[in-house]
PDB file of C-alpha atoms in Angstrom:
ATOM      1  CA  MET A   1     -15.979  48.034  93.224  1.00 29.00           C
ATOM      2  CA  SER A   2     -17.718  46.244  90.379  1.00 40.00           C
ATOM      3  CA  LEU A   3     -16.110  44.898  87.250  1.00 42.00           C
ATOM      4  CA  SER A   4     -16.620  46.864  84.060  1.00 43.00           C
ATOM      5  CA  PRO A   5     -17.488  45.781  80.506  1.00 47.00           C
ATOM      6  CA  GLY A   6     -14.435  44.508  78.683  1.00 50.00           C
ATOM      7  CA  ASP A   7     -12.744  43.290  81.869  1.00 48.00           C
ATOM      8  CA  ARG A   8     -11.287  39.804  81.844  1.00 48.00           C
ATOM      9  CA  VAL A   9     -10.325  38.421  85.216  1.00 45.00           C
ATOM     10  CA  ALA A  10      -9.472  35.088  86.778  1.00 43.00           C
ATOM     11  CA  ALA A  11     -11.720  33.903  89.574  1.00 41.00           C
ATOM     12  CA  GLU A  12      -9.974  32.165  92.451  1.00 41.00           C
ATOM     13  CA  LEU A  13     -11.800  28.957  93.303  1.00 40.00           C
ATOM     14  CA  GLY A  14      -9.096  27.193  95.250  1.00 44.00           C
ATOM     15  CA  ASP A  15      -6.067  25.082  94.464  1.00 49.00           C
ATOM     16  CA  ASP A  16      -7.869  21.995  93.155  1.00 55.00           C
ATOM     17  CA  GLY A  17      -5.834  21.394  90.024  1.00 57.00           C
ATOM     18  CA  ARG A  18      -8.594  22.561  87.690  1.00 67.00           C
ATOM     19  CA  PRO A  19      -8.159  25.326  85.102  1.00 70.00           C
ATOM     20  CA  THR A  20      -8.894  28.651  86.749  1.00 85.00           C
ATOM     21  CA  PRO A  21     -12.184  30.080  85.428  1.00 92.00           C
ATOM     22  CA  GLN A  22     -11.981  33.107  83.190  1.00 95.00           C
ATOM     23  CA  VAL A  23     -14.573  35.868  83.464  1.00 97.00           C
ATOM     24  CA  VAL A  24     -15.411  37.938  80.384  1.00 97.00           C
ATOM     25  CA  ILE A  25     -17.833  40.846  80.577  1.00 97.00           C
ATOM     26  CA  GLU A  26     -19.731  42.549  77.763  1.00 97.00           C
ATOM     27  CA  PRO A  27     -21.790  45.753  78.092  1.00 97.00           C
ATOM     28  CA  ASP A  28     -25.231  44.238  77.507  1.00 97.00           C
ATOM     29  CA  ALA A  29     -27.061  41.032  76.603  1.00 97.00           C
ATOM     30  CA  ASP A  30     -27.012  41.630  72.848  1.00 97.00           C
ATOM     31  CA  ARG A  31     -23.275  42.315  72.773  1.00 97.00           C
ATOM     32  CA  LEU A  32     -22.771  39.255  74.950  1.00 98.00           C
ATOM     33  CA  ALA A  33     -24.753  36.991  72.617  1.00 98.00           C
ATOM     34  CA  ARG A  34     -22.916  38.364  69.599  1.00 96.00           C
ATOM     35  CA  SER A  35     -19.454  37.886  71.096  1.00 97.00           C
ATOM     36  CA  VAL A  36     -20.265  34.353  72.265  1.00 97.00           C
ATOM     37  CA  ALA A  37     -21.536  33.507  68.768  1.00 96.00           C
ATOM     38  CA  GLN A  38     -18.322  34.766  67.174  1.00 94.00           C
ATOM     39  CA  ALA A  39     -16.192  32.860  69.678  1.00 96.00           C
ATOM     40  CA  LEU A  40     -18.244  29.696  69.158  1.00 97.00           C
ATOM     41  CA  VAL A  41     -17.762  29.754  65.383  1.00 95.00           C
ATOM     42  CA  ALA A  42     -14.021  30.203  65.885  1.00 94.00           C
ATOM     43  CA  ARG A  43     -13.826  27.415  68.464  1.00 96.00           C
ATOM     44  CA  LEU A  44     -15.727  24.932  66.296  1.00 97.00           C
ATOM     45  CA  ALA A  45     -13.501  25.759  63.326  1.00 95.00           C
ATOM     46  CA  ALA A  46     -10.427  25.155  65.501  1.00 95.00           C
ATOM     47  CA  ALA A  47     -11.808  21.813  66.676  1.00 97.00           C
ATOM     48  CA  GLN A  48     -12.409  20.723  63.084  1.00 96.00           C
ATOM     49  CA  ALA A  49      -8.857  21.695  62.161  1.00 95.00           C
ATOM     50  CA  VAL A  50      -7.626  19.237  64.795  1.00 96.00           C
ATOM     51  CA  HIS A  51     -10.219  16.455  64.720  1.00 97.00           C
ATOM     52  CA  GLY A  52     -11.998  16.851  61.383  1.00 97.00           C
ATOM     53  CA  THR A  53     -15.289  17.214  63.258  1.00 97.00           C
ATOM     54  CA  ALA A  54     -16.574  19.353  66.118  1.00 98.00           C
ATOM     55  CA  SER A  55     -19.064  18.801  68.917  1.00 98.00           C
ATOM     56  CA  VAL A  56     -21.097  21.362  70.843  1.00 98.00           C
ATOM     57  CA  VAL A  57     -23.620  21.017  73.657  1.00 98.00           C
ATOM     58  CA  LEU A  58     -26.353  23.643  73.398  1.00 98.00           C
ATOM     59  CA  THR A  59     -28.312  25.415  76.084  1.00 97.00           C
ATOM     60  CA  GLY A  60     -31.770  26.975  75.980  1.00 94.00           C
ATOM     61  CA  GLY A  61     -33.096  30.107  77.626  1.00 93.00           C
ATOM     62  CA  GLY A  62     -33.194  33.619  76.273  1.00 95.00           C
ATOM     63  CA  ILE A  63     -29.459  34.209  76.078  1.00 96.00           C
ATOM     64  CA  GLY A  64     -28.721  30.699  74.782  1.00 97.00           C
ATOM     65  CA  ILE A  65     -31.144  31.068  71.882  1.00 97.00           C
ATOM     66  CA  ALA A  66     -29.911  34.621  71.200  1.00 97.00           C
ATOM     67  CA  VAL A  67     -26.414  33.188  70.726  1.00 98.00           C
ATOM     68  CA  LEU A  68     -27.744  30.749  68.117  1.00 97.00           C
ATOM     69  CA  GLU A  69     -29.574  33.536  66.312  1.00 97.00           C
ATOM     70  CA  HIS A  70     -26.320  35.470  66.075  1.00 96.00           C
ATOM     71  CA  VAL A  71     -24.524  32.348  64.817  1.00 96.00           C
ATOM     72  CA  ALA A  72     -27.179  32.098  62.101  1.00 94.00           C
ATOM     73  CA  GLY A  73     -26.344  35.665  61.089  1.00 91.00           C
ATOM     74  CA  LEU A  74     -22.655  34.826  60.876  1.00 89.00           C
ATOM     75  CA  VAL A  75     -23.352  31.832  58.634  1.00 80.00           C
ATOM     76  CA  THR A  76     -24.662  34.201  55.953  1.00 70.00           C
ATOM     77  CA  GLU A  77     -21.398  36.183  55.928  1.00 68.00           C
ATOM     78  CA  PRO A  78     -18.934  34.498  53.530  1.00 61.00           C
ATOM     79  CA  VAL A  79     -15.917  35.672  55.516  1.00 50.00           C
ATOM     80  CA  ARG A  80     -17.297  33.831  58.544  1.00 53.00           C
ATOM     81  CA  GLU A  81     -17.999  30.571  56.716  1.00 58.00           C
ATOM     82  CA  VAL A  82     -15.117  28.709  58.334  1.00 85.00           C
ATOM     83  CA  VAL A  83     -17.104  25.854  59.883  1.00 93.00           C
ATOM     84  CA  ASP A  84     -18.211  22.765  57.994  1.00 94.00           C
ATOM     85  CA  TRP A  85     -21.598  22.544  59.676  1.00 95.00           C
ATOM     86  CA  SER A  86     -22.236  19.086  58.220  1.00 95.00           C
ATOM     87  CA  ALA A  87     -19.386  17.886  60.456  1.00 97.00           C
ATOM     88  CA  VAL A  88     -20.662  19.387  63.722  1.00 98.00           C
ATOM     89  CA  ASP A  89     -22.453  17.216  66.282  1.00 98.00           C
ATOM     90  CA  PHE A  90     -25.120  19.014  68.299  1.00 98.00           C
ATOM     91  CA  TRP A  91     -26.101  17.841  71.783  1.00 98.00           C
ATOM     92  CA  TRP A  92     -28.107  19.418  74.601  1.00 98.00           C
ATOM     93  CA  GLY A  93     -27.375  19.867  78.291  1.00 98.00           C
ATOM     94  CA  ASP A  94     -31.004  19.324  79.231  1.00 98.00           C
ATOM     95  CA  GLU A  95     -34.467  19.105  77.758  1.00 98.00           C
ATOM     96  CA  ARG A  96     -38.060  19.537  78.867  1.00 98.00           C
ATOM     97  CA  PHE A  97     -39.939  16.236  78.798  1.00 98.00           C
ATOM     98  CA  VAL A  98     -42.805  17.468  76.638  1.00 98.00           C
ATOM     99  CA  PRO A  99     -44.085  16.477  73.177  1.00 97.00           C
ATOM    100  CA  ALA A 100     -41.717  16.887  70.234  1.00 97.00           C
ATOM    101  CA  ASP A 101     -43.744  19.742  68.722  1.00 96.00           C
ATOM    102  CA  SER A 102     -43.889  21.755  71.965  1.00 97.00           C
ATOM    103  CA  ASP A 103     -42.463  25.257  71.845  1.00 96.00           C
ATOM    104  CA  GLU A 104     -41.024  24.587  75.296  1.00 97.00           C
ATOM    105  CA  ARG A 105     -38.445  22.146  73.921  1.00 98.00           C
ATOM    106  CA  ASN A 106     -34.904  23.477  73.720  1.00 97.00           C
ATOM    107  CA  GLU A 107     -34.450  21.431  70.557  1.00 98.00           C
ATOM    108  CA  ARG A 108     -37.369  23.107  68.795  1.00 98.00           C
ATOM    109  CA  GLN A 109     -36.139  26.581  69.749  1.00 98.00           C
ATOM    110  CA  ALA A 110     -32.623  25.744  68.564  1.00 98.00           C
ATOM    111  CA  ARG A 111     -33.926  24.439  65.258  1.00 97.00           C
ATOM    112  CA  GLN A 112     -35.895  27.625  64.662  1.00 97.00           C
ATOM    113  CA  ALA A 113     -32.961  29.852  65.619  1.00 97.00           C
ATOM    114  CA  LEU A 114     -30.194  28.037  63.745  1.00 97.00           C
ATOM    115  CA  LEU A 115     -30.249  24.326  62.993  1.00 97.00           C
ATOM    116  CA  ASP A 116     -32.968  24.342  60.334  1.00 96.00           C
ATOM    117  CA  ARG A 117     -30.859  26.850  58.359  1.00 93.00           C
ATOM    118  CA  LEU A 118     -27.778  24.639  58.212  1.00 93.00           C
ATOM    119  CA  ASP A 119     -28.865  21.662  56.077  1.00 86.00           C
ATOM    120  CA  LEU A 120     -27.498  19.242  58.657  1.00 94.00           C
ATOM    121  CA  PRO A 121     -27.357  15.457  58.302  1.00 96.00           C
ATOM    122  CA  SER A 122     -29.960  14.110  60.707  1.00 96.00           C
ATOM    123  CA  PHE A 123     -27.404  11.946  62.527  1.00 97.00           C
ATOM    124  CA  ARG A 124     -25.558  15.081  63.657  1.00 98.00           C
ATOM    125  CA  VAL A 125     -28.480  16.310  65.790  1.00 98.00           C
ATOM    126  CA  HIS A 126     -28.672  14.363  69.052  1.00 98.00           C
ATOM    127  CA  ALA A 127     -31.885  15.600  70.615  1.00 98.00           C
ATOM    128  CA  MET A 128     -33.017  14.219  73.935  1.00 98.00           C
ATOM    129  CA  PRO A 129     -36.205  12.154  73.528  1.00 98.00           C
ATOM    130  CA  ALA A 130     -39.630  13.770  73.753  1.00 98.00           C
ATOM    131  CA  SER A 131     -42.530  12.657  75.922  1.00 98.00           C
ATOM    132  CA  ASP A 132     -44.491  11.312  72.950  1.00 96.00           C
ATOM    133  CA  ALA A 133     -41.666   8.881  72.193  1.00 96.00           C
ATOM    134  CA  PHE A 134     -41.266   7.375  75.677  1.00 96.00           C
ATOM    135  CA  GLY A 135     -43.705   6.744  78.478  1.00 92.00           C
ATOM    136  CA  THR A 136     -41.435   7.974  81.265  1.00 98.00           C
ATOM    137  CA  PRO A 137     -38.494  10.377  81.491  1.00 98.00           C
ATOM    138  CA  GLU A 138     -36.441   7.577  83.032  1.00 98.00           C
ATOM    139  CA  GLU A 139     -36.859   5.487  79.879  1.00 98.00           C
ATOM    140  CA  ALA A 140     -36.007   8.507  77.747  1.00 98.00           C
ATOM    141  CA  ALA A 141     -32.864   9.209  79.772  1.00 98.00           C
ATOM    142  CA  GLU A 142     -31.732   5.603  79.424  1.00 98.00           C
ATOM    143  CA  ASP A 143     -32.238   5.788  75.659  1.00 98.00           C
ATOM    144  CA  HIS A 144     -30.208   8.982  75.459  1.00 98.00           C
ATOM    145  CA  LEU A 145     -27.422   7.407  77.493  1.00 98.00           C
ATOM    146  CA  GLY A 146     -27.277   4.708  74.829  1.00 98.00           C
ATOM    147  CA  GLU A 147     -26.845   7.357  72.144  1.00 98.00           C
ATOM    148  CA  LEU A 148     -24.095   9.076  74.121  1.00 98.00           C
ATOM    149  CA  ARG A 149     -22.246   5.780  74.388  1.00 97.00           C
ATOM    150  CA  GLU A 150     -22.795   5.004  70.712  1.00 97.00           C
ATOM    151  CA  TYR A 151     -20.986   8.193  69.693  1.00 97.00           C
ATOM    152  CA  ALA A 152     -18.157   7.838  72.191  1.00 96.00           C
ATOM    153  CA  ALA A 153     -14.683   7.102  70.873  1.00 91.00           C
ATOM    154  CA  GLU A 154     -13.133   3.723  71.610  1.00 92.00           C
ATOM    155  CA  GLY A 155     -12.160   3.500  75.248  1.00 92.00           C
ATOM    156  CA  ARG A 156     -14.474   6.332  76.313  1.00 94.00           C
ATOM    157  CA  ASP A 157     -17.943   6.311  77.845  1.00 94.00           C
ATOM    158  CA  LEU A 158     -19.056   9.644  76.363  1.00 97.00           C
ATOM    159  CA  PRO A 159     -18.506  11.610  73.149  1.00 98.00           C
ATOM    160  CA  ARG A 160     -15.929  14.379  72.957  1.00 98.00           C
ATOM    161  CA  PHE A 161     -17.572  17.715  73.767  1.00 98.00           C
ATOM    162  CA  ASP A 162     -15.443  20.562  72.402  1.00 98.00           C
ATOM    163  CA  VAL A 163     -17.668  23.280  73.851  1.00 98.00           C
ATOM    164  CA  LEU A 164     -20.518  22.899  76.311  1.00 98.00           C
ATOM    165  CA  LEU A 165     -22.777  25.933  76.675  1.00 98.00           C
ATOM    166  CA  LEU A 166     -24.703  26.460  79.878  1.00 98.00           C
ATOM    167  CA  GLY A 167     -27.101  29.039  81.257  1.00 98.00           C
ATOM    168  CA  MET A 168     -27.904  29.749  84.864  1.00 97.00           C
ATOM    169  CA  GLY A 169     -31.070  30.573  86.764  1.00 97.00           C
ATOM    170  CA  PRO A 170     -31.287  33.340  89.375  1.00 97.00           C
ATOM    171  CA  GLU A 171     -31.170  30.703  92.123  1.00 97.00           C
ATOM    172  CA  GLY A 172     -28.093  29.082  90.593  1.00 97.00           C
ATOM    173  CA  HIS A 173     -29.482  26.092  88.705  1.00 98.00           C
ATOM    174  CA  THR A 174     -27.773  24.993  85.520  1.00 98.00           C
ATOM    175  CA  ALA A 175     -28.960  22.471  82.925  1.00 98.00           C
ATOM    176  CA  SER A 176     -31.839  20.985  84.977  1.00 98.00           C
ATOM    177  CA  ILE A 177     -29.783  20.605  88.138  1.00 98.00           C
ATOM    178  CA  PHE A 178     -31.481  22.682  90.826  1.00 98.00           C
ATOM    179  CA  PRO A 179     -30.103  23.644  94.248  1.00 97.00           C
ATOM    180  CA  ASP A 180     -30.427  21.022  96.984  1.00 95.00           C
ATOM    181  CA  SER A 181     -32.123  18.578  94.618  1.00 96.00           C
ATOM    182  CA  PRO A 182     -31.302  14.889  94.055  1.00 96.00           C
ATOM    183  CA  ALA A 183     -29.838  15.874  90.674  1.00 97.00           C
ATOM    184  CA  ALA A 184     -27.131  17.909  92.420  1.00 97.00           C
ATOM    185  CA  THR A 185     -25.594  14.716  93.808  1.00 97.00           C
ATOM    186  CA  ASP A 186     -26.579  12.265  91.055  1.00 97.00           C
ATOM    187  CA  GLN A 187     -23.450  10.682  89.588  1.00 95.00           C
ATOM    188  CA  ARG A 188     -25.068   9.345  86.408  1.00 98.00           C
ATOM    189  CA  PRO A 189     -24.178  11.000  83.080  1.00 98.00           C
ATOM    190  CA  VAL A 190     -27.833  11.613  82.193  1.00 98.00           C
ATOM    191  CA  PHE A 191     -30.998  11.186  84.210  1.00 98.00           C
ATOM    192  CA  ALA A 192     -34.643  12.100  84.584  1.00 98.00           C
ATOM    193  CA  VAL A 193     -35.507  15.104  86.737  1.00 98.00           C
ATOM    194  CA  ARG A 194     -38.936  15.312  88.328  1.00 97.00           C
ATOM    195  CA  ASP A 195     -40.634  18.016  90.381  1.00 95.00           C
ATOM    196  CA  CYS A 196     -38.457  20.873  89.139  1.00 95.00           C
ATOM    197  CA  PRO A 197     -39.341  24.141  90.892  1.00 93.00           C
ATOM    198  CA  LYS A 198     -39.445  25.816  87.466  1.00 92.00           C
ATOM    199  CA  PRO A 199     -42.016  24.638  84.899  1.00 94.00           C
ATOM    200  CA  PRO A 200     -42.253  22.323  83.135  1.00 96.00           C
ATOM    201  CA  PRO A 201     -41.490  20.131  86.147  1.00 97.00           C
ATOM    202  CA  THR A 202     -40.325  16.993  84.300  1.00 98.00           C
ATOM    203  CA  ARG A 203     -37.061  17.037  82.379  1.00 98.00           C
ATOM    204  CA  ILE A 204     -33.985  15.133  81.261  1.00 98.00           C
ATOM    205  CA  SER A 205     -30.553  16.474  82.134  1.00 98.00           C
ATOM    206  CA  LEU A 206     -26.890  15.733  81.778  1.00 98.00           C
ATOM    207  CA  GLY A 207     -25.284  15.343  85.177  1.00 98.00           C
ATOM    208  CA  PHE A 208     -22.012  16.768  86.437  1.00 98.00           C
ATOM    209  CA  SER A 209     -20.236  13.542  85.505  1.00 98.00           C
ATOM    210  CA  ALA A 210     -21.004  14.231  81.833  1.00 98.00           C
ATOM    211  CA  ILE A 211     -20.921  18.034  81.847  1.00 98.00           C
ATOM    212  CA  ASN A 212     -17.470  18.143  83.379  1.00 98.00           C
ATOM    213  CA  THR A 213     -15.931  15.964  80.661  1.00 98.00           C
ATOM    214  CA  ALA A 214     -16.256  18.847  78.164  1.00 98.00           C
ATOM    215  CA  GLU A 215     -13.011  20.397  76.988  1.00 97.00           C
ATOM    216  CA  GLU A 216     -14.454  23.863  77.452  1.00 98.00           C
ATOM    217  CA  ILE A 217     -17.485  24.950  79.459  1.00 98.00           C
ATOM    218  CA  TRP A 218     -18.951  28.371  78.728  1.00 98.00           C
ATOM    219  CA  MET A 219     -21.385  29.618  81.377  1.00 98.00           C
ATOM    220  CA  ILE A 220     -23.452  32.426  79.854  1.00 98.00           C
ATOM    221  CA  ALA A 221     -25.487  34.724  82.095  1.00 98.00           C
ATOM    222  CA  SER A 222     -27.195  38.060  81.579  1.00 98.00           C
ATOM    223  CA  GLY A 223     -29.365  40.289  83.736  1.00 97.00           C
ATOM    224  CA  ALA A 224     -29.118  41.819  87.197  1.00 98.00           C
ATOM    225  CA  GLU A 225     -31.279  39.039  88.683  1.00 98.00           C
ATOM    226  CA  LYS A 226     -28.379  36.636  88.032  1.00 98.00           C
ATOM    227  CA  ALA A 227     -25.754  38.823  89.738  1.00 98.00           C
ATOM    228  CA  PRO A 228     -26.042  37.413  93.296  1.00 98.00           C
ATOM    229  CA  ALA A 229     -25.741  33.807  92.074  1.00 98.00           C
ATOM    230  CA  VAL A 230     -22.833  34.694  89.766  1.00 98.00           C
ATOM    231  CA  ALA A 231     -20.976  36.275  92.674  1.00 97.00           C
ATOM    232  CA  ARG A 232     -21.635  33.314  94.968  1.00 97.00           C
ATOM    233  CA  ALA A 233     -20.584  30.785  92.345  1.00 97.00           C
ATOM    234  CA  LEU A 234     -17.302  32.540  91.634  1.00 96.00           C
ATOM    235  CA  ALA A 235     -16.662  32.936  95.349  1.00 94.00           C
ATOM    236  CA  GLY A 236     -16.682  29.157  95.759  1.00 93.00           C
ATOM    237  CA  ALA A 237     -20.238  28.122  96.683  1.00 95.00           C
ATOM    238  CA  SER A 238     -20.851  24.385  96.844  1.00 96.00           C
ATOM    239  CA  SER A 239     -22.349  22.637  93.832  1.00 96.00           C
ATOM    240  CA  GLN A 240     -25.201  21.283  95.936  1.00 96.00           C
ATOM    241  CA  GLU A 241     -26.383  24.677  97.125  1.00 96.00           C
ATOM    242  CA  LEU A 242     -25.557  26.393  93.832  1.00 98.00           C
ATOM    243  CA  PRO A 243     -25.144  23.904  90.965  1.00 98.00           C
ATOM    244  CA  ALA A 244     -23.665  26.455  88.540  1.00 98.00           C
ATOM    245  CA  ALA A 245     -20.613  26.556  90.810  1.00 97.00           C
ATOM    246  CA  GLY A 246     -19.956  22.865  90.159  1.00 97.00           C
ATOM    247  CA  VAL A 247     -19.086  23.010  86.454  1.00 97.00           C
ATOM    248  CA  HIS A 248     -15.545  22.981  85.105  1.00 96.00           C
ATOM    249  CA  GLY A 249     -14.102  22.132  81.703  1.00 97.00           C
ATOM    250  CA  THR A 250     -11.072  19.904  81.349  1.00 96.00           C
ATOM    251  CA  ARG A 251      -9.203  22.643  79.456  1.00 96.00           C
ATOM    252  CA  ALA A 252     -11.106  25.846  80.163  1.00 96.00           C
ATOM    253  CA  THR A 253     -14.064  27.234  82.085  1.00 97.00           C
ATOM    254  CA  ARG A 254     -15.395  30.598  80.990  1.00 98.00           C
ATOM    255  CA  TRP A 255     -18.019  32.747  82.646  1.00 98.00           C
ATOM    256  CA  LEU A 256     -19.399  34.991  79.902  1.00 98.00           C
ATOM    257  CA  LEU A 257     -21.468  37.778  81.428  1.00 98.00           C
ATOM    258  CA  ASP A 258     -23.115  41.057  80.648  1.00 98.00           C
ATOM    259  CA  ALA A 259     -22.426  44.026  82.907  1.00 98.00           C
ATOM    260  CA  ALA A 260     -25.625  43.538  84.872  1.00 98.00           C
ATOM    261  CA  ALA A 261     -24.885  39.890  85.701  1.00 98.00           C
ATOM    262  CA  ALA A 262     -21.340  40.848  86.719  1.00 98.00           C
ATOM    263  CA  SER A 263     -22.403  43.809  88.841  1.00 97.00           C
ATOM    264  CA  ARG A 264     -21.702  42.111  92.182  1.00 96.00           C
ATOM    265  CA  LEU A 265     -18.259  40.787  91.322  1.00 95.00           C
ATOM    266  CA  PRO A 266     -15.307  42.557  92.948  1.00 86.00           C
ATOM    267  CA  ARG A 267     -12.368  43.701  90.905  1.00 70.00           C
ATOM    268  CA  SER A 268      -9.469  41.263  91.057  1.00 57.00           C
ATOM    269  CA  GLU A 269      -7.311  43.798  92.862  1.00 49.00           C
ATOM    270  CA  ASP A 270      -9.892  44.428  95.614  1.00 41.00           C
TER     271      ASP A 270
END
């Protein structure tokens, strides 16, 4: 029996000491994007109440950009203006190694959907380098590692990530970590990715060693084509064969799905 919209269940991934993932299901992609946007605003406000600042790692893709568009709508509602956006650091989980003005860049899409509406200080936007700034993706990745270290607190190698948003491909890739690729076993925090099976083939990506330092990881997936990979990931697939299964926040891991993406999950009592 499949899970239904509105269900919230815990997925059993073994007794490994990590927070048990929570699964939240919304009826459709638009409702999913809207609910994630509302939760994100609340989470960033809570982080600022504790730390004075907040930090989020963005994802691209259709659902990731839809979330940002809904956040932009919330910003215009005075009752929702609870986040000091000038004190939010924006990072990305991966980026296409293309020119800065390319519509394929996650950064450019995020700016159009949200960031350009927020009047942000430039130092709060930590975009991964573009191909017209560095000759190779390896050089660009090394430069971005330097920025990550620059914004890390004393005694840490990486910045604090309050929320890290991720999407997932139908074959189970997340960020630019594809199944059975060198990236799936790369222990570096950020690295170049070449020969991706999905265009564009050259990218920069955070690795598991950086992703899994986030306090909360929110995996967002919509569409029936994602359902088999969602089911495999939450059944305990290995991170090498299905990279989306290898992510876990230090405080919480949430799988935020629409009904179609959740259609192959069993009910918790089954």
